[in-house]
PDB file of C-alpha atoms in Angstrom:
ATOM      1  CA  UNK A  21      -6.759   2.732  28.121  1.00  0.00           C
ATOM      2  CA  UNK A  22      -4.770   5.015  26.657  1.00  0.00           C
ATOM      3  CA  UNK A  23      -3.877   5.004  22.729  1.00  0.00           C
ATOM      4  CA  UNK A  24      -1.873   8.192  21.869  1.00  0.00           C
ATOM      5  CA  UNK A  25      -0.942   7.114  18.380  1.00  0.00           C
ATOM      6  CA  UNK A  26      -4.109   6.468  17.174  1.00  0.00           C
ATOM      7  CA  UNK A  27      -7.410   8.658  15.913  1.00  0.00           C
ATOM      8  CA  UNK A  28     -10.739   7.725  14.551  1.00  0.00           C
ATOM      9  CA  UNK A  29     -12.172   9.890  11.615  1.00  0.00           C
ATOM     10  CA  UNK A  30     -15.943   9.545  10.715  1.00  0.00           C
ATOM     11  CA  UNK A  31     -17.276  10.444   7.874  1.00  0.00           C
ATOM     12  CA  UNK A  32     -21.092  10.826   7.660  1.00  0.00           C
ATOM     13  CA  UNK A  33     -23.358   9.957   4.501  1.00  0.00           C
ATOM     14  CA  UNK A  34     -26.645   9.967   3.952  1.00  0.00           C
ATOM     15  CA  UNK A  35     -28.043   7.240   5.326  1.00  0.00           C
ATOM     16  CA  UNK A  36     -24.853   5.645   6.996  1.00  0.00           C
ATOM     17  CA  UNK A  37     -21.133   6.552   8.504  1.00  0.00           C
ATOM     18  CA  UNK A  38     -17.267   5.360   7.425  1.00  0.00           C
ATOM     19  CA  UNK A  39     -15.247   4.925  10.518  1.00  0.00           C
ATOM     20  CA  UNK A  40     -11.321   4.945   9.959  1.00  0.00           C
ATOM     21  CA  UNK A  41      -8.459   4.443  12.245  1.00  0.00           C
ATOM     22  CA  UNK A  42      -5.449   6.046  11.526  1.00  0.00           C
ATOM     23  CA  UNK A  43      -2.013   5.228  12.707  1.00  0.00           C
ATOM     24  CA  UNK A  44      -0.092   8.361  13.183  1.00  0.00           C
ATOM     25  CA  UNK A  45       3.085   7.475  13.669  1.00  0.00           C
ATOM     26  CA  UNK A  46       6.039   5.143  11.554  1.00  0.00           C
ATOM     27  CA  UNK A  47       4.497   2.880  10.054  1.00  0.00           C
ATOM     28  CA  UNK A  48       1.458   5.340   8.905  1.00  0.00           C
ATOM     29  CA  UNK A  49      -1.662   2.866   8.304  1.00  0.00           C
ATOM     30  CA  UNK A  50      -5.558   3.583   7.886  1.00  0.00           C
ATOM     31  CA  UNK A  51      -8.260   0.795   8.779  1.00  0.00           C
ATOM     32  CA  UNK A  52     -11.728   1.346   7.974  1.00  0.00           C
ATOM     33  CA  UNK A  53     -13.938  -0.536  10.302  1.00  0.00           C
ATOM     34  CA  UNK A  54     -17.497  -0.728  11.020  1.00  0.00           C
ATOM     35  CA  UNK A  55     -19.364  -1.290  13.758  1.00  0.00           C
ATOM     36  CA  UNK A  56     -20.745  -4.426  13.997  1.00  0.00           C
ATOM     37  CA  UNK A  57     -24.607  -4.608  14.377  1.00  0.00           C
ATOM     38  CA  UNK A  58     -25.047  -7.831  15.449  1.00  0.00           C
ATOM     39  CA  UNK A  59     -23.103  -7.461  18.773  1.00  0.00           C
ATOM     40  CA  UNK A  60     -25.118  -6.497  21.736  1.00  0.00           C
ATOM     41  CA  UNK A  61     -23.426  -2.900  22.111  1.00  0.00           C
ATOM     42  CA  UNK A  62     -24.029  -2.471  18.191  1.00  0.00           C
ATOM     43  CA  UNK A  63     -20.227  -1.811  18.282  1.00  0.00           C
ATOM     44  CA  UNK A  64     -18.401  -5.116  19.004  1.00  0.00           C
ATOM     45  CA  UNK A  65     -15.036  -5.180  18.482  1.00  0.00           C
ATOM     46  CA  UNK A  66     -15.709  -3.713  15.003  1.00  0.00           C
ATOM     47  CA  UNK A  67     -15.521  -5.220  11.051  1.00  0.00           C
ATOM     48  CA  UNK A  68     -12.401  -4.289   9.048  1.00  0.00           C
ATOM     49  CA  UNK A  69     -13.672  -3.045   5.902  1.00  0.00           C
ATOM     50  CA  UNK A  70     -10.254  -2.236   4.416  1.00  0.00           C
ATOM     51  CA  UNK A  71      -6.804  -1.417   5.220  1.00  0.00           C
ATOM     52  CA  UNK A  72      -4.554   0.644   3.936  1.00  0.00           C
ATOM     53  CA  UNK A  73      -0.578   0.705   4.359  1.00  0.00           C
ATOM     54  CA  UNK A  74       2.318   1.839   2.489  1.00  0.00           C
ATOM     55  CA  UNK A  75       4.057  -0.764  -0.066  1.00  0.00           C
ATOM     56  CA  UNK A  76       6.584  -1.380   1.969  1.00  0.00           C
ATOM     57  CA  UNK A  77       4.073  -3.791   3.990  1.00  0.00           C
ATOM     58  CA  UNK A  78       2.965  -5.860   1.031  1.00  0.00           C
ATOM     59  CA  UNK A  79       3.262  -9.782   2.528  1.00  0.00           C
ATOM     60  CA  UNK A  80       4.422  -8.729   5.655  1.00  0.00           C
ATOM     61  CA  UNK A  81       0.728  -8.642   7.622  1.00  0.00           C
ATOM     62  CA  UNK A  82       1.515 -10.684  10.164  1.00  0.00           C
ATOM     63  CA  UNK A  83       4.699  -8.768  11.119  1.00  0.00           C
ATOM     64  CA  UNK A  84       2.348  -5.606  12.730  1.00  0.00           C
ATOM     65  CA  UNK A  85      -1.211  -7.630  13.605  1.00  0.00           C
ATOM     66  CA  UNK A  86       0.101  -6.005  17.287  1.00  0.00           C
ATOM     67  CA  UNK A  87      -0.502  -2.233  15.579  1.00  0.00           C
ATOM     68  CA  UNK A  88      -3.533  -3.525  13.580  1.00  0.00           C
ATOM     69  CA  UNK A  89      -4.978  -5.058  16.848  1.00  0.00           C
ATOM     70  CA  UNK A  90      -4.394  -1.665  18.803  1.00  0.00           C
ATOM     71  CA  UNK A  91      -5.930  -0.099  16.409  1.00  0.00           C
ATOM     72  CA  UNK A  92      -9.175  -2.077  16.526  1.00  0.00           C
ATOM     73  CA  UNK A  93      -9.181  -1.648  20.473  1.00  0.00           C
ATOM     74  CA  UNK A  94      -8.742   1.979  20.052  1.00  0.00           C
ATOM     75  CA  UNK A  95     -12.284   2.006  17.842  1.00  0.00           C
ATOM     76  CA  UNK A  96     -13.994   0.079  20.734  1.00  0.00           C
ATOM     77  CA  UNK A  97     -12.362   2.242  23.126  1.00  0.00           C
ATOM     78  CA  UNK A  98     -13.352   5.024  21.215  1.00  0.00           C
ATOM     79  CA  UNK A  99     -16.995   4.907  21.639  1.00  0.00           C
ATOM     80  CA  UNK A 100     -17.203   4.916  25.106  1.00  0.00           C
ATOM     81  CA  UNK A 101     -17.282   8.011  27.222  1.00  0.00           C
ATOM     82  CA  UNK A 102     -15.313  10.864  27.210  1.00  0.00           C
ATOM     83  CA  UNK A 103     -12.325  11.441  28.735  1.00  0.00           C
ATOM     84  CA  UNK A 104     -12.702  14.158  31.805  1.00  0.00           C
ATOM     85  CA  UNK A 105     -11.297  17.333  30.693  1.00  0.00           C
ATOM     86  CA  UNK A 106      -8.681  17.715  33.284  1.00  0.00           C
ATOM     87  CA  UNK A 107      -7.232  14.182  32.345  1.00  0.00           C
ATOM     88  CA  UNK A 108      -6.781  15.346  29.031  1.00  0.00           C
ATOM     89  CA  UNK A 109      -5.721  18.351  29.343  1.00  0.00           C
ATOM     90  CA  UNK A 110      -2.930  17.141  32.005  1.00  0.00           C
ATOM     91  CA  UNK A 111      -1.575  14.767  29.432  1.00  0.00           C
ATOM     92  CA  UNK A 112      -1.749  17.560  26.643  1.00  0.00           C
ATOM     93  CA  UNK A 113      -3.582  16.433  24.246  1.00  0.00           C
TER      94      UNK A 113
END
């Protein structure tokens, strides 16, 4: 699949990691998710933790579950294996 407006951050703590999705283009969002243990891959489709979008959004949810869904297939996505190099680099990114 291919998902160039999205991009998963981790953040490592002791003990555990925060994995967030950002949107980077209009509308600019961040999910957190985490990975959900119980699933057999220990990744699932993920568990949204918490979302964050500009003001403008407030009610309006259902109007971009679409982006917020992309977003959550990007995380699965994004834990499977790498990309080859000369796919990537072809595409420029």
């Amino acid at each position: 699949m291919h998902f160039p407006n999205f991009l998963r951050i981790e953040h490592d703590e002791p003990g555990s990691s925060r994995h967030y999705v950002v949107h980077t283009r209009q509308p600019n969002f961040l999910m957190e998710l985490a990975p959900d243990s119980g699933a057999p891959d220990r990744v699932g489709n993920g568990v949204l933790k918490r979302i964050c979008v500009p003001n403008s959004w407030a009610g309006d949810y259902q109007k971009y579950f679409r982006l917020m869904s992309g977003a959550q297939k990007f995380f699965v996505a994004s834990f499977g294996p790498p990309a080859p190099k000369g796919f990537t680099r072809r595409l420029g990114y």
